[in-house]
């Protein structure tokens, strides 16, 4: 009887371990499943979230000068970018909203570092010509969600971030 109880206990432990391993598996994101991101819808949603934004000019990966326009906010290797949009204040203000869809989510840290460098450059420029705009840059948000990375410089960056996360 003890031999059967011991085998039964080992069998139960193995089943519990197998269930735990299966339950802890990695969850697939929308991007990992290969579902395309609707960047136009994301752009529209994010820009509409902050009604205090000034008129914004928008550059996208669909533009003729897409790679050149991308360098306005990042020196990341453009060959590793799937798509992007970059909205910036038409009046030269500090407000910016950018989202980059990467080909590989593993590249996010490098892209985020280049965006942080962009923020430092903006700080330097604003110190000279528009110091009243510095608080916007100081409270900028850089956020990753799967293969998407967003940079938000806005008075209502939290609302824009919520729109980013909702999409």
XYZ file of C-alpha atoms in Angstrom:
167
model
C 0.000 0.000 0.000
C 2.865 2.410 0.860
C 4.430 1.747 -2.537
C 1.174 2.680 -4.293
C 0.730 5.839 -2.136
C 4.312 6.946 -2.924
C 3.800 6.438 -6.664
C 0.477 8.253 -6.479
C 2.116 11.220 -4.689
C 4.910 11.373 -7.298
C 2.335 11.211 -10.106
C 0.320 14.062 -8.538
C 3.479 16.179 -8.135
C 4.401 15.636 -11.773
C 0.896 16.676 -12.876
C 1.039 19.819 -10.717
C 4.466 20.710 -12.074
C 3.290 20.224 -15.675
C 0.219 22.390 -15.051
C 2.366 25.117 -13.505
C 4.782 25.108 -16.444
C 1.939 25.335 -18.969
C 0.280 28.146 -17.031
C 3.474 30.211 -16.943
C 4.099 30.168 -20.675
C 4.723 33.424 -22.516
C 1.658 35.237 -23.747
C 1.640 36.326 -27.375
C 1.027 39.967 -28.137
C -0.877 41.143 -31.178
C 2.419 41.996 -32.882
C 3.935 38.571 -32.133
C 0.978 36.917 -33.836
C 1.758 38.904 -36.981
C -1.363 41.091 -36.869
C -0.596 44.453 -38.449
C -0.973 47.623 -36.431
C -3.263 50.259 -37.974
C -0.888 53.200 -37.549
C -3.378 55.696 -39.009
C -6.028 54.731 -36.458
C -3.448 54.791 -33.666
C -2.239 58.229 -34.771
C -5.761 59.609 -34.925
C -6.674 58.199 -31.521
C -3.541 59.436 -29.796
C -3.671 62.961 -31.245
C -7.380 63.272 -30.432
C -6.740 62.311 -26.801
C -5.139 65.684 -26.008
C -7.379 68.548 -27.103
C -4.735 71.075 -25.988
C -2.327 70.104 -28.771
C -1.615 72.869 -31.289
C -1.904 72.214 -35.019
C 0.347 69.232 -35.680
C 2.310 68.326 -38.802
C 2.664 64.597 -39.362
C 5.377 62.537 -41.032
C 4.857 58.809 -41.601
C 6.624 55.780 -42.977
C 4.383 56.125 -46.059
C 5.907 59.497 -47.025
C 8.336 59.848 -49.914
C 11.023 61.145 -47.511
C 10.143 58.665 -44.732
C 13.679 57.673 -43.805
C 14.907 61.275 -43.753
C 11.900 62.434 -41.703
C 12.519 59.632 -39.205
C 15.911 61.158 -38.377
C 14.117 64.239 -36.954
C 13.490 62.305 -33.725
C 15.757 59.237 -33.822
C 19.051 58.044 -35.247
C 17.930 54.410 -34.877
C 18.688 52.112 -37.837
C 15.707 52.690 -40.148
C 16.059 49.206 -41.688
C 14.801 47.810 -38.348
C 11.592 49.880 -38.475
C 8.317 48.407 -39.752
C 6.345 51.671 -39.718
C 6.027 54.934 -37.815
C 4.296 58.246 -37.423
C 5.763 61.435 -36.021
C 3.557 64.414 -35.190
C 5.114 67.721 -34.195
C 3.830 71.221 -33.440
C 3.447 73.251 -36.641
C 4.226 76.444 -34.710
C 7.628 75.156 -33.559
C 6.425 74.355 -30.030
C 7.801 71.416 -28.098
C 4.769 69.115 -28.473
C 5.585 65.851 -30.256
C 3.992 62.434 -30.521
C 5.809 59.571 -32.217
C 5.090 55.863 -32.454
C 7.458 53.389 -34.069
C 6.523 49.827 -34.928
C 9.682 47.746 -34.863
C 10.339 44.642 -36.918
C 11.720 43.002 -33.750
C 10.534 43.859 -30.218
C 14.057 43.141 -28.964
C 15.216 46.403 -30.566
C 12.998 48.518 -28.305
C 15.662 49.403 -25.730
C 18.015 50.769 -28.381
C 15.217 52.818 -29.984
C 14.113 54.139 -26.594
C 17.679 55.285 -25.910
C 17.740 57.246 -29.177
C 14.425 58.861 -28.228
C 15.888 59.804 -24.850
C 18.805 61.403 -26.714
C 16.255 63.360 -28.775
C 14.650 64.636 -25.567
C 18.049 65.795 -24.309
C 18.613 67.651 -27.597
C 15.171 69.279 -27.276
C 15.999 70.337 -23.708
C 19.178 72.019 -24.913
C 17.419 73.848 -27.745
C 14.484 74.946 -25.601
C 16.776 76.286 -22.899
C 18.047 78.797 -25.451
C 14.854 79.862 -27.238
C 11.766 78.767 -25.243
C 12.558 77.966 -21.591
C 8.833 78.089 -20.761
C 8.448 74.876 -22.830
C 10.991 72.900 -20.757
C 8.402 71.396 -18.356
C 6.748 69.596 -21.288
C 10.020 67.937 -22.245
C 10.866 67.213 -18.609
C 7.581 65.278 -18.290
C 7.852 63.491 -21.621
C 6.918 59.819 -21.787
C 8.706 57.031 -23.652
C 6.729 53.795 -23.498
C 6.969 50.333 -25.068
C 4.128 47.950 -25.837
C 5.283 44.843 -27.690
C 6.872 45.986 -30.946
C 5.545 49.528 -30.526
C 7.485 52.358 -28.892
C 5.897 55.746 -28.226
C 7.411 59.102 -27.356
C 5.000 61.743 -26.064
C 5.754 65.399 -25.319
C 2.502 67.082 -24.334
C 0.666 68.804 -21.489
C -1.722 65.836 -21.407
C 0.850 63.090 -22.020
C -1.066 60.749 -19.691
C -4.178 60.902 -21.874
C -2.151 60.245 -25.015
C -0.390 57.364 -23.271
C -3.769 55.858 -22.352
C -4.829 56.044 -26.005
C -1.558 54.324 -26.990
C -2.101 51.531 -24.504
C -5.780 51.113 -25.481
C -4.984 50.526 -29.139
